[in-house]
Each structure stands twice: as C-alpha cells, then as structure tokens.
mmCIF file of C-alpha atoms and ligand atoms in Angstrom:
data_model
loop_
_atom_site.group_PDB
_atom_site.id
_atom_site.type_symbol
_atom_site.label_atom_id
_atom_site.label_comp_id
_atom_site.label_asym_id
_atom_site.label_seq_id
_atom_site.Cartn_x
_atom_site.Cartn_y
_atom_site.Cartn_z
ATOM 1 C CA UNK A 1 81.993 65.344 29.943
ATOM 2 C CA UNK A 2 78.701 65.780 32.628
ATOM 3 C CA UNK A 3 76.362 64.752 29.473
ATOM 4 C CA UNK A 4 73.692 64.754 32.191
ATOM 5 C CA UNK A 5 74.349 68.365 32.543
ATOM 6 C CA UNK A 6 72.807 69.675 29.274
ATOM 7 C CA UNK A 7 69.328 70.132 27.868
ATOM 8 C CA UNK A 8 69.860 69.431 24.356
ATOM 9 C CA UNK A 9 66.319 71.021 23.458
ATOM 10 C CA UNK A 10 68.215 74.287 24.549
ATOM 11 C CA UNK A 11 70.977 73.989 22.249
ATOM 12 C CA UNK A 12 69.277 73.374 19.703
ATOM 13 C CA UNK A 13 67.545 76.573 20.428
ATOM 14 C CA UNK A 14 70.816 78.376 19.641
ATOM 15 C CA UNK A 15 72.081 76.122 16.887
ATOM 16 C CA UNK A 16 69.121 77.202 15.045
ATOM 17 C CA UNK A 17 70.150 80.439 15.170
ATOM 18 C CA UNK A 18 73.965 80.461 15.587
ATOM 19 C CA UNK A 19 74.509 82.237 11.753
ATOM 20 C CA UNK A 20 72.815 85.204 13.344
ATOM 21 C CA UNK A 21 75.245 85.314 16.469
ATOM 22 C CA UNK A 22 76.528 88.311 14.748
ATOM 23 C CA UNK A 23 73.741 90.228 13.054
ATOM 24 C CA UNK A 24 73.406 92.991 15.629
ATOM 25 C CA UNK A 25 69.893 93.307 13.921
ATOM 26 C CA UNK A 26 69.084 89.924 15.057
ATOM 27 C CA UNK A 27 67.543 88.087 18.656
ATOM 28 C CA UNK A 28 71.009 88.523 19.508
ATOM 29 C CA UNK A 29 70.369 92.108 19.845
ATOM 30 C CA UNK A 30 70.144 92.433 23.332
ATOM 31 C CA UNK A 31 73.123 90.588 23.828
ATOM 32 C CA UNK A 32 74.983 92.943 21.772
ATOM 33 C CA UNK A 33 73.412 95.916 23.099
ATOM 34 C CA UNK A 34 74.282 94.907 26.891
ATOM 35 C CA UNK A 35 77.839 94.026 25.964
ATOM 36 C CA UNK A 36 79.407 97.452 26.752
ATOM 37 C CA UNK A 37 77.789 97.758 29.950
ATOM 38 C CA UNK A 38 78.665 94.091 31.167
ATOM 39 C CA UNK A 39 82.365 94.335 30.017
ATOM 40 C CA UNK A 40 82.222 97.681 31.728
ATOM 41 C CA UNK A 41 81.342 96.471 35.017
ATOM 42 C CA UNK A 42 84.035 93.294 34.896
ATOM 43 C CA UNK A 43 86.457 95.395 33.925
ATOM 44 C CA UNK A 44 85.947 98.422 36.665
ATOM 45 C CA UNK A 45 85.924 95.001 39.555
ATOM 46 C CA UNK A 46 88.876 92.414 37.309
ATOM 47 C CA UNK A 47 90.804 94.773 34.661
ATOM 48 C CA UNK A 48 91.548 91.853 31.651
ATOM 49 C CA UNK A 49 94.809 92.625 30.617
ATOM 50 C CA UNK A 50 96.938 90.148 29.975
ATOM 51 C CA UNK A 51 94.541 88.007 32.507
ATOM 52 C CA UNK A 52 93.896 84.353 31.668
ATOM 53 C CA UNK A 53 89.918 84.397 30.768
ATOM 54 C CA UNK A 54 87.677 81.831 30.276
ATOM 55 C CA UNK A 55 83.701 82.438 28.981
ATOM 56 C CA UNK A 56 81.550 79.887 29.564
ATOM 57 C CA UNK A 57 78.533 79.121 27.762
ATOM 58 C CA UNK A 58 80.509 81.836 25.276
ATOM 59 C CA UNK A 59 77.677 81.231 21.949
ATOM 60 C CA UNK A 60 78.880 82.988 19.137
ATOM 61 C CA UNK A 61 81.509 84.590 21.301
ATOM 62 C CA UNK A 62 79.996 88.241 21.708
ATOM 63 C CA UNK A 63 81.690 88.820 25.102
ATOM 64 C CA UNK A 64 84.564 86.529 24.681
ATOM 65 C CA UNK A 65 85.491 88.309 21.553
ATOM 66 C CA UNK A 66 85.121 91.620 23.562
ATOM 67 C CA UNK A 67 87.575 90.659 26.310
ATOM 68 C CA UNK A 68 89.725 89.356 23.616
ATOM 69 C CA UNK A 69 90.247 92.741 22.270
ATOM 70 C CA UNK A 70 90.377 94.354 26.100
ATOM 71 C CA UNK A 71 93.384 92.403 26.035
ATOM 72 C CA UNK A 72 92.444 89.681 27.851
ATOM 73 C CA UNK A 73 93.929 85.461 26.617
ATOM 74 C CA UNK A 74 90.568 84.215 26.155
ATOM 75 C CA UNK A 75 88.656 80.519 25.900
ATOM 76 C CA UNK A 76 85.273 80.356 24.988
ATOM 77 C CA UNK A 77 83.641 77.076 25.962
ATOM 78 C CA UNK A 78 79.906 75.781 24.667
ATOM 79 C CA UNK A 79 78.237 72.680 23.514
ATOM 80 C CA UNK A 80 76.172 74.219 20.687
ATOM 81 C CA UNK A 81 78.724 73.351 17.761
ATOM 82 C CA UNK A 82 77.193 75.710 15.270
ATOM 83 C CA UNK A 83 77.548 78.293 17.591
ATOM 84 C CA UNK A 84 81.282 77.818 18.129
ATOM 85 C CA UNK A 85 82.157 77.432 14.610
ATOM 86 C CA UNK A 86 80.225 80.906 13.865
ATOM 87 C CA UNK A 87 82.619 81.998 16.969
ATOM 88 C CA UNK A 88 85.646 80.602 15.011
ATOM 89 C CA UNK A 89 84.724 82.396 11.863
ATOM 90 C CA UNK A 90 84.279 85.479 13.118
ATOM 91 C CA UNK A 91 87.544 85.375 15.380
ATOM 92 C CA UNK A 92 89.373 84.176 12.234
ATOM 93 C CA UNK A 93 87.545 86.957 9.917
ATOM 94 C CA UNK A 94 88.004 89.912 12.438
ATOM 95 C CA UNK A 95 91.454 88.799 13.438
ATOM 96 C CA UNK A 96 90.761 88.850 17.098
ATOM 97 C CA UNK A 97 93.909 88.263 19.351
ATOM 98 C CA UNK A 98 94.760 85.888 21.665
ATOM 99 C CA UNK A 99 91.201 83.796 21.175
ATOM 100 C CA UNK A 100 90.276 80.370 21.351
ATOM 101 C CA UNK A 101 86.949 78.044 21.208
ATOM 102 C CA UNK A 102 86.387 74.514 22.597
ATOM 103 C CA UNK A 103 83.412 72.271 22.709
ATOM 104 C CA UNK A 104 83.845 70.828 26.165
ATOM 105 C CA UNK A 105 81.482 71.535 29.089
ATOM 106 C CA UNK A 106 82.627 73.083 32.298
ATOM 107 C CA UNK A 107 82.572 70.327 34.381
ATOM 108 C CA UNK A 108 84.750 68.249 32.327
ATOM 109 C CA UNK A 109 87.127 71.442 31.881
ATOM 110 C CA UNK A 110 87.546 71.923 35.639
ATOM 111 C CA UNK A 111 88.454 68.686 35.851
ATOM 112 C CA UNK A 112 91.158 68.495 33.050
ATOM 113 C CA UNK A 113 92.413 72.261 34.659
ATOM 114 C CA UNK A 114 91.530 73.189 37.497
ATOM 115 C CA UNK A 115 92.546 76.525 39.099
ATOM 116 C CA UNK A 116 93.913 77.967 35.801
ATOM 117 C CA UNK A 117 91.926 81.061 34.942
ATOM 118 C CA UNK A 118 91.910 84.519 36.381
ATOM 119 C CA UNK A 119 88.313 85.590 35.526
ATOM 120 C CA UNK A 120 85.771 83.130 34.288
ATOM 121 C CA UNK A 121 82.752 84.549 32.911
ATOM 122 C CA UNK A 122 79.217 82.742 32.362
ATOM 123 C CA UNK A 123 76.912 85.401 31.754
ATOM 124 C CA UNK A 124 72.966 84.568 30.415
ATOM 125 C CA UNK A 125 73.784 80.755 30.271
ATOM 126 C CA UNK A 126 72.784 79.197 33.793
ATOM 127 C CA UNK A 127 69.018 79.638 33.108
ATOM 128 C CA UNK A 128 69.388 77.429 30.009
ATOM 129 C CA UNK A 129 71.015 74.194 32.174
ATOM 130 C CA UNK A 130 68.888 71.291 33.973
ATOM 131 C CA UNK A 131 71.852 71.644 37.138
ATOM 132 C CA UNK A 132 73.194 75.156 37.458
ATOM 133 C CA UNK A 133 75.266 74.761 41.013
ATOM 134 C CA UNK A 134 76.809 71.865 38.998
ATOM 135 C CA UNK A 135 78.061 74.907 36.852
ATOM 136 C CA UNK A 136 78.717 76.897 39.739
ATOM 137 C CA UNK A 137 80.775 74.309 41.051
ATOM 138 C CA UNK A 138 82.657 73.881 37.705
ATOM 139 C CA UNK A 139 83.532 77.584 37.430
ATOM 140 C CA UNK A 140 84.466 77.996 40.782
ATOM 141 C CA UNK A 141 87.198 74.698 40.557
ATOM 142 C CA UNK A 142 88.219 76.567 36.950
ATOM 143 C CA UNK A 143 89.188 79.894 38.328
ATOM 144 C CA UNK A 144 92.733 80.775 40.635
ATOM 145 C CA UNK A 145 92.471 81.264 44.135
ATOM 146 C CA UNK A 146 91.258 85.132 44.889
ATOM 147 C CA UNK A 147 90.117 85.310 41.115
ATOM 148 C CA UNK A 148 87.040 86.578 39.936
ATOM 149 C CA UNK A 149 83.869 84.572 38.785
ATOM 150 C CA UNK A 150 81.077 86.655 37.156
ATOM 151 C CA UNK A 151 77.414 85.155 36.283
ATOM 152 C CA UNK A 152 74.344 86.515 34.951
ATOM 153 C CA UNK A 153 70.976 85.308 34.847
ATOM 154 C CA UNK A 154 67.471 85.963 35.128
ATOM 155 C CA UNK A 155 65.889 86.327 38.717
ATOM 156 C CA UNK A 156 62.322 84.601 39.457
ATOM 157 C CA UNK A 157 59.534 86.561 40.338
ATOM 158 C CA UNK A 158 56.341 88.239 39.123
ATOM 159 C CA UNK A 159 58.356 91.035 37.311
ATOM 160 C CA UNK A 160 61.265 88.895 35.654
ATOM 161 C CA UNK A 161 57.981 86.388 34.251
ATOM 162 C CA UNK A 162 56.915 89.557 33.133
ATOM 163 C CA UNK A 163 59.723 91.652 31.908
ATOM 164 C CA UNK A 164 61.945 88.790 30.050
ATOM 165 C CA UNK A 165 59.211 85.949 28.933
ATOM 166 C CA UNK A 166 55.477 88.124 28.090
ATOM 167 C CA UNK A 167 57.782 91.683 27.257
ATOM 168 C CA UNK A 168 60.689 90.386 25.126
ATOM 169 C CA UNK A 169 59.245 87.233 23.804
ATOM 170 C CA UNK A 170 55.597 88.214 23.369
ATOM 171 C CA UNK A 171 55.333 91.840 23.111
ATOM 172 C CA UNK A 172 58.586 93.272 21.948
ATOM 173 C CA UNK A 173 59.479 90.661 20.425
ATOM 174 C CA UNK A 174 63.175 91.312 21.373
ATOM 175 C CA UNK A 175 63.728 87.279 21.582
ATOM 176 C CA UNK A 176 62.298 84.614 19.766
ATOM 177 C CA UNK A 177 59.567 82.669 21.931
ATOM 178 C CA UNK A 178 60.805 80.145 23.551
ATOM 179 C CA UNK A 179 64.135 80.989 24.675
ATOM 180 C CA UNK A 180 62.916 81.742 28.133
ATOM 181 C CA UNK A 181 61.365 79.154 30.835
ATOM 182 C CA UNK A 182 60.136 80.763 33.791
ATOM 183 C CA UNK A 183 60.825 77.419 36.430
ATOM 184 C CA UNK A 184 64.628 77.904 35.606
ATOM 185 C CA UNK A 185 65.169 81.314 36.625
ATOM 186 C CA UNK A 186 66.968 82.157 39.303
ATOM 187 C CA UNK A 187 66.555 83.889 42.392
ATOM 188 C CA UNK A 188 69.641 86.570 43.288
ATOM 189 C CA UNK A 189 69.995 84.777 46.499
ATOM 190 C CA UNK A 190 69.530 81.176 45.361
ATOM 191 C CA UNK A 191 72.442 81.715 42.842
ATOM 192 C CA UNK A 192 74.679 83.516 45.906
ATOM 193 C CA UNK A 193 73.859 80.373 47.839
ATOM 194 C CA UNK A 194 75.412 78.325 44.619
ATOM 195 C CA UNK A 195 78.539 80.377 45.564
ATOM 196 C CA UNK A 196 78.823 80.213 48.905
ATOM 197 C CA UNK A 197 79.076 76.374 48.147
ATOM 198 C CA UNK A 198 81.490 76.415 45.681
ATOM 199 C CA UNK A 199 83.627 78.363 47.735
ATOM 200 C CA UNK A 200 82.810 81.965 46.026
ATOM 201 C CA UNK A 201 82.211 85.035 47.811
ATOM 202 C CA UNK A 202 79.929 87.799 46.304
ATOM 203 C CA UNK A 203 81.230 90.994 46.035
ATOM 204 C CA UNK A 204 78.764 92.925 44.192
ATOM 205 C CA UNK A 205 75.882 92.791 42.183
ATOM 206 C CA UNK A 206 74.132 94.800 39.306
ATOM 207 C CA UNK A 207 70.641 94.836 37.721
ATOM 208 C CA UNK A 208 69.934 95.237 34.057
ATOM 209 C CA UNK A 209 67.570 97.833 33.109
ATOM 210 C CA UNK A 210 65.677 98.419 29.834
ATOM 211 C CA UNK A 211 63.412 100.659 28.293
ATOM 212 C CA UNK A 212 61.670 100.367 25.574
ATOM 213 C CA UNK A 213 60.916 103.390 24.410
ATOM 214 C CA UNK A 214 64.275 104.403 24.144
ATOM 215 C CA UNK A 215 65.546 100.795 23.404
ATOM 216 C CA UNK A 216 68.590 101.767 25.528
ATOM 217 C CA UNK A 217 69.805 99.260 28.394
ATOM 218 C CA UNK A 218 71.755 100.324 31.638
ATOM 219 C CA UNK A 219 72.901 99.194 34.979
ATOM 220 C CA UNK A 220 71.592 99.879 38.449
ATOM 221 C CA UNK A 221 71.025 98.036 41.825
ATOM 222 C CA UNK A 222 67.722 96.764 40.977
ATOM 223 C CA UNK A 223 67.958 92.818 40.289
ATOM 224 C CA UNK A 224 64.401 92.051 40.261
ATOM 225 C CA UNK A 225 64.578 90.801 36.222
ATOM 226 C CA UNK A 226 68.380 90.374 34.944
ATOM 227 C CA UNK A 227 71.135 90.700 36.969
ATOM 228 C CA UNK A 228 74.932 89.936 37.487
ATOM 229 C CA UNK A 229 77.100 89.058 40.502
ATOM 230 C CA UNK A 230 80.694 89.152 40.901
ATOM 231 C CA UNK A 231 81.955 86.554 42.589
ATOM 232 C CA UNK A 232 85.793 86.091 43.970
ATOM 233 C CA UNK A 233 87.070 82.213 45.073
ATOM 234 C CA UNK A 234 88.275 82.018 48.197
ATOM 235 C CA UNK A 235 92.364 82.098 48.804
HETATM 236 N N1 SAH B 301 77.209 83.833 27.211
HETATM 237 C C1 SAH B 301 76.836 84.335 25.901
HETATM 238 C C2 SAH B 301 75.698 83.553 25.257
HETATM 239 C C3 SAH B 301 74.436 83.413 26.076
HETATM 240 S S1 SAH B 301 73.187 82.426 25.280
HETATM 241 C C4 SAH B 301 76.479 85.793 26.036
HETATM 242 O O1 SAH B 301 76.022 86.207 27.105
HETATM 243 O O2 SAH B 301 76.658 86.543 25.080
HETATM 244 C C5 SAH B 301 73.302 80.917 26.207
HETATM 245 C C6 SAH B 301 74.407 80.006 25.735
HETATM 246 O O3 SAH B 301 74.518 78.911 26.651
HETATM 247 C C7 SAH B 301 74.213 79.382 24.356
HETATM 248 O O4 SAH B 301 75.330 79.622 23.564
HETATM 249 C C8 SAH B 301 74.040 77.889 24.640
HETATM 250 O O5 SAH B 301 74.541 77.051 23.612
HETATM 251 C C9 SAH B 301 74.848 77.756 25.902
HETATM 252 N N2 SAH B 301 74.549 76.561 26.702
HETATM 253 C C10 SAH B 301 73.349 76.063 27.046
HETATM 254 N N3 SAH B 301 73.492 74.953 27.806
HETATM 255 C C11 SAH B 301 74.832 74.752 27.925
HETATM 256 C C12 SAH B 301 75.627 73.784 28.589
HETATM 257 N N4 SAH B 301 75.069 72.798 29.296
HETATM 258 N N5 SAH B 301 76.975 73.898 28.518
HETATM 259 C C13 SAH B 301 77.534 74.919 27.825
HETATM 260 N N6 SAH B 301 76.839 75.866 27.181
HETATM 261 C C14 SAH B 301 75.504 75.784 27.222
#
C-alpha cells in the first residue's frame, strides 16, 4: 500500500461517524440527497449494466451500493475500516447484488490489477488525501482502455470557501465542522490537468447546486463550489 498517501486525521473523521453512513437524517445527508443526481449523470455518459465498477474512497458504500443495484459488479475500496464494515452490513442486510468491499488503497490496487474496471468512480474523496494526482494516477492505471473515470470534488475559490466550509459547516450545519479544509480543494482545471497526466481525457463536467430554502440539490454547468468530471482513458 502508498501509506504515505493517507491523512489518517481524515479517516478518523469518518470512522467516527461510519454507524451513521446510513441514517439519511445524518451528515451523510447530502451525500444521500446528491446520489440520484450523480448516478444519473454516470449512467446517461457509462450505462452500468453488467459493467465491471470500482468506487473508490466508497465510505459506507452510498453510491457503490447504488450502482450495485443499477446492475453494475461493484468493489468498493477505503481505508476507514469502520466505514467498510458498516458497508458490509448493510450490503449483507439489504441483500445487494453483485457487491464487494476491500480495505486496500488505490495505488496498491492498480498495481495488483491494473486495467480491469470499466468505470471507476471516486466521487467527494480527493479533497480528503495529502497527494490527489497520486489518486488520479491510480484510477486511471485501474480502469480499461476507453473506460470511464468519474471524480468529484470541491473547487477553490471565494465561493466554494464560502458555500461548502462557512454555509454547510457553520451555518447550515449540513456537515459536521471540520470535514472541510479549504488548502485541499481543488480547482476544475487543476484536477483536468491530473487527467491529462494520467492519460484521461475529460469529456464533460457538471456543477452541484443547492438551495437551502428548498433543501433540494441539482445539476448545472456551474462548477464554482462542487463539481464532477467525466473522464475516459485513452485507447
Ligand atoms: N465516495 C463516497 C464517500 C465520500 S466521503 C461518497 O461520495 O458517497 C470521503 C471518503 O474518502 C471517506 O470514506 C474516507 O474514509 C475516504 N478516504 C479518505 N482518504 C482516503 C484514502 N487515502 N484512501 C481511500 N479512501 C480515503
């Protein structure tokens, strides 16, 4: 494994609050609530049938479990052990198909198989690691030639500091304080950059909206806070 890769502060972070993974009530409620409209958009650009997925930096499985039950042969990969096990359960309880969990980090995955996945996912997780292109690289060695890699993350900027740190940690309270540090965002076209030197091309990209009056999320092509980009390795 890339030990060096890994904040343990951050995982901690989670652990502490991996029997929650599932409480929909919970600071896991965003990730819940933007579920739909992530698997959504994966599945409109890499339909998951029957398609060998992996989800890195999976947690308590929320979208792993979802593309699970699109169909999809899933691995979910972390290194918060709590958070897997609560992954486990709930796979076991719910009787999800065709799911499985690993503690192993992505670097040493990519190196064990390389080029064996036809989507990887890592979606919310690069903003919590000390060497992100390391993950970039990882992901991109992990996934088939012409298969899709999808990441989302938090982009750095006046907005994003003030949307996703003082609004959902301080004001909202929509996530615990904390969870967010403002140096390790990243920018839409620092993370493309990431890509371009792992050998992904970006296809498209999509900004999270929320508001919280209506507590409803949705998708547009404003990435100035959180944002996705799909990604395909080069054939
Ligand atoms: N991807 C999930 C969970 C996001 S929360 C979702 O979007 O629903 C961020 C996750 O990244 C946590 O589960 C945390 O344990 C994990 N994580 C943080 N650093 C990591 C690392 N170096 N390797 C693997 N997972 C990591």
């Amino acid at each position: 494994m890339n030990a060096t890769n890994v904040d343990p502060a951050e995982l901690a972070k989670f652990s502490e609050l991996a029997h929650r993974w599932w409480d929909v009530n919970s600071e896991f409620r965003p990730l819940h609530q933007i579920n739909p409209l992530r698997l959504d958009w994966i599945q409109t650009l890499a339909p998951l049938k029957g398609k060998q997925v992996l989800d890195v930096g999976c947690g308590g499985g929320i979208l792993a479990d979802a593309m699970a039950r699109a169909g999809a042969h899933v691995t979910g990969i972390d290194l918060a052990t709590k958070s897997l096990k609560v992954a486990q359960l709930h796979a076991l309880e719910t009787q999800t198909p065709h799911i499985s969990y690993r503690e192993v980090s992505a670097e040493a995955l990519a190196a064990e198989q390389p080029a064996s996945f036809d989507v990887v996912t890592c979606m919310e997780m690069l903003e919590h690691v000390p060497d992100p292109a390391s993950v970039v690289q990882a992901c991109a060695a992990l996934v088939k030639p012409g298969g899709w890699v999808f990441f989302s993350t938090l982009n750095r900027n006046a907005q994003a500091f003030l949307f996703a740190i003082v609004g959902a940690e301080y004001v909202l309270n929509l996530l615990p304080k904390g969870t967010h540090e403002y140096a390790k965002f990243i920018r839409p076209s620092e993370l493309a950059a990431f890509c371009r030197d792992a050998g992904l091309q970006t296809q498209a990209s999509r900004g999270l909206q929320y508001n919280p009056i209506t507590q409803r999320y949705w998708l547009d092509a404003n990435t100035r806070v959180n944002y996705m980009l799909a990604t395909q390795r080069e054939v």
